[in-house]
Short mmCIF file of C-alpha atoms and ligand atoms in Angstrom, two decimals:
data_model
loop_
_atom_site.label_atom_id
_atom_site.label_comp_id
_atom_site.label_asym_id
_atom_site.label_seq_id
_atom_site.Cartn_x
_atom_site.Cartn_y
_atom_site.Cartn_z
CA MET A 1 151.17 -86.28 -164.13
CA CYS A 2 151.10 -82.95 -165.92
CA THR A 3 151.68 -83.12 -169.68
CA HIS A 4 151.02 -79.46 -170.39
CA GLN A 5 153.55 -77.12 -172.01
CA PRO A 6 154.64 -75.13 -170.10
CA PRO A 7 154.07 -77.42 -167.13
CA CYS A 8 151.42 -76.39 -164.62
CA PRO A 9 152.59 -74.99 -161.28
CA GLY A 10 152.62 -77.63 -158.55
CA ALA A 11 150.17 -77.85 -155.68
CA LEU A 12 152.81 -76.38 -153.34
CA SER A 13 153.61 -73.48 -155.64
CA GLU A 14 152.37 -69.95 -154.98
CA ASP A 15 150.90 -70.05 -158.49
CA ARG A 16 148.97 -73.27 -157.85
CA ALA A 17 145.64 -71.68 -158.82
CA LEU A 18 146.96 -71.01 -162.34
CA ALA A 19 147.18 -74.69 -163.28
CA GLN A 20 145.04 -75.96 -166.16
CA VAL A 21 141.52 -77.09 -165.30
CA ARG A 22 141.19 -80.86 -165.53
CA ALA A 23 137.52 -81.17 -164.57
CA ALA A 24 135.12 -78.24 -164.25
CA HIS A 25 131.93 -78.40 -162.19
CA PRO A 26 130.53 -74.87 -162.48
CA GLU A 27 127.09 -76.01 -161.35
CA GLN A 28 128.70 -77.06 -158.07
CA GLY A 29 131.07 -74.11 -157.92
CA TRP A 30 134.41 -75.90 -158.10
CA SER A 31 137.05 -77.13 -160.53
CA LEU A 32 139.74 -79.77 -160.28
CA LEU A 33 143.07 -78.43 -161.47
CA CYS A 34 145.83 -80.36 -163.19
CA ASN A 35 147.99 -80.31 -160.05
CA GLY A 36 145.27 -81.91 -157.93
CA VAL A 37 144.16 -78.66 -156.31
CA ILE A 38 140.41 -78.01 -156.12
CA ARG A 39 139.55 -74.38 -156.85
CA PHE A 40 136.22 -73.01 -155.65
CA GLU A 41 134.30 -70.23 -157.37
CA ASP A 42 135.17 -67.77 -154.59
CA GLU A 43 138.88 -68.52 -155.31
CA GLY A 44 139.30 -70.58 -152.19
CA LEU A 45 141.53 -73.62 -152.68
CA LEU A 46 141.67 -77.16 -151.34
CA LEU A 47 145.07 -78.80 -151.64
CA PRO A 48 145.65 -82.52 -152.32
CA SER A 49 146.97 -82.77 -148.76
CA GLY A 50 143.55 -81.68 -147.47
CA ALA A 51 144.72 -78.22 -146.44
CA ALA A 52 142.31 -75.40 -147.24
CA ILE A 53 143.36 -71.94 -148.37
CA ASP A 54 140.94 -69.06 -147.90
CA PRO A 55 140.00 -66.80 -150.81
CA PRO A 56 142.30 -63.80 -151.21
CA ALA A 57 141.14 -60.81 -149.18
CA ARG A 58 141.19 -58.55 -152.25
CA SER A 59 138.15 -60.28 -153.76
CA VAL A 60 135.56 -58.43 -151.68
CA PRO A 61 132.71 -58.85 -151.58
CA ALA A 62 132.72 -62.41 -152.85
CA HIS A 63 128.94 -62.87 -152.98
CA PRO A 64 127.14 -59.57 -152.50
CA HIS A 65 123.85 -60.95 -153.81
CA ARG A 66 123.93 -63.87 -151.42
CA ARG A 67 124.99 -61.76 -148.47
CA SER A 68 122.17 -59.22 -148.87
CA ALA A 69 119.43 -61.75 -149.48
CA GLY A 70 116.63 -61.40 -146.97
CA ARG A 71 118.04 -58.24 -145.39
CA ARG A 72 117.23 -54.95 -147.05
CA PRO A 73 117.45 -52.23 -144.39
CA ALA A 74 118.42 -49.60 -146.98
CA THR A 75 115.09 -49.80 -148.81
CA ARG A 76 112.84 -50.01 -145.77
CA GLY A 77 112.02 -46.30 -145.59
CA LEU A 78 111.75 -45.59 -149.30
CA PHE A 79 108.07 -46.43 -149.72
CA ALA A 80 106.85 -45.61 -146.22
CA ALA A 81 105.48 -42.16 -147.01
ZN1 ZN B 101 149.11 -79.58 -166.37
#
């Protein structure tokens, strides 16, 4: 149970992602929140019920470095001449 003051928002609350972190695993990219919700580094959430919530659309792009890895069409012509 939550013993924080003020109490953390519940897992069914819209503010669920604002609960205190109970166990952080930054090397794995996720944190367990006080209300039982697992928050991933891209802001996606996994509820105690097993339901997943996608990251908010406003956080674009989530991983630009990962997305562009191996594909660099913009630089192809720069050194051709
Ligand atoms: Zn709490």
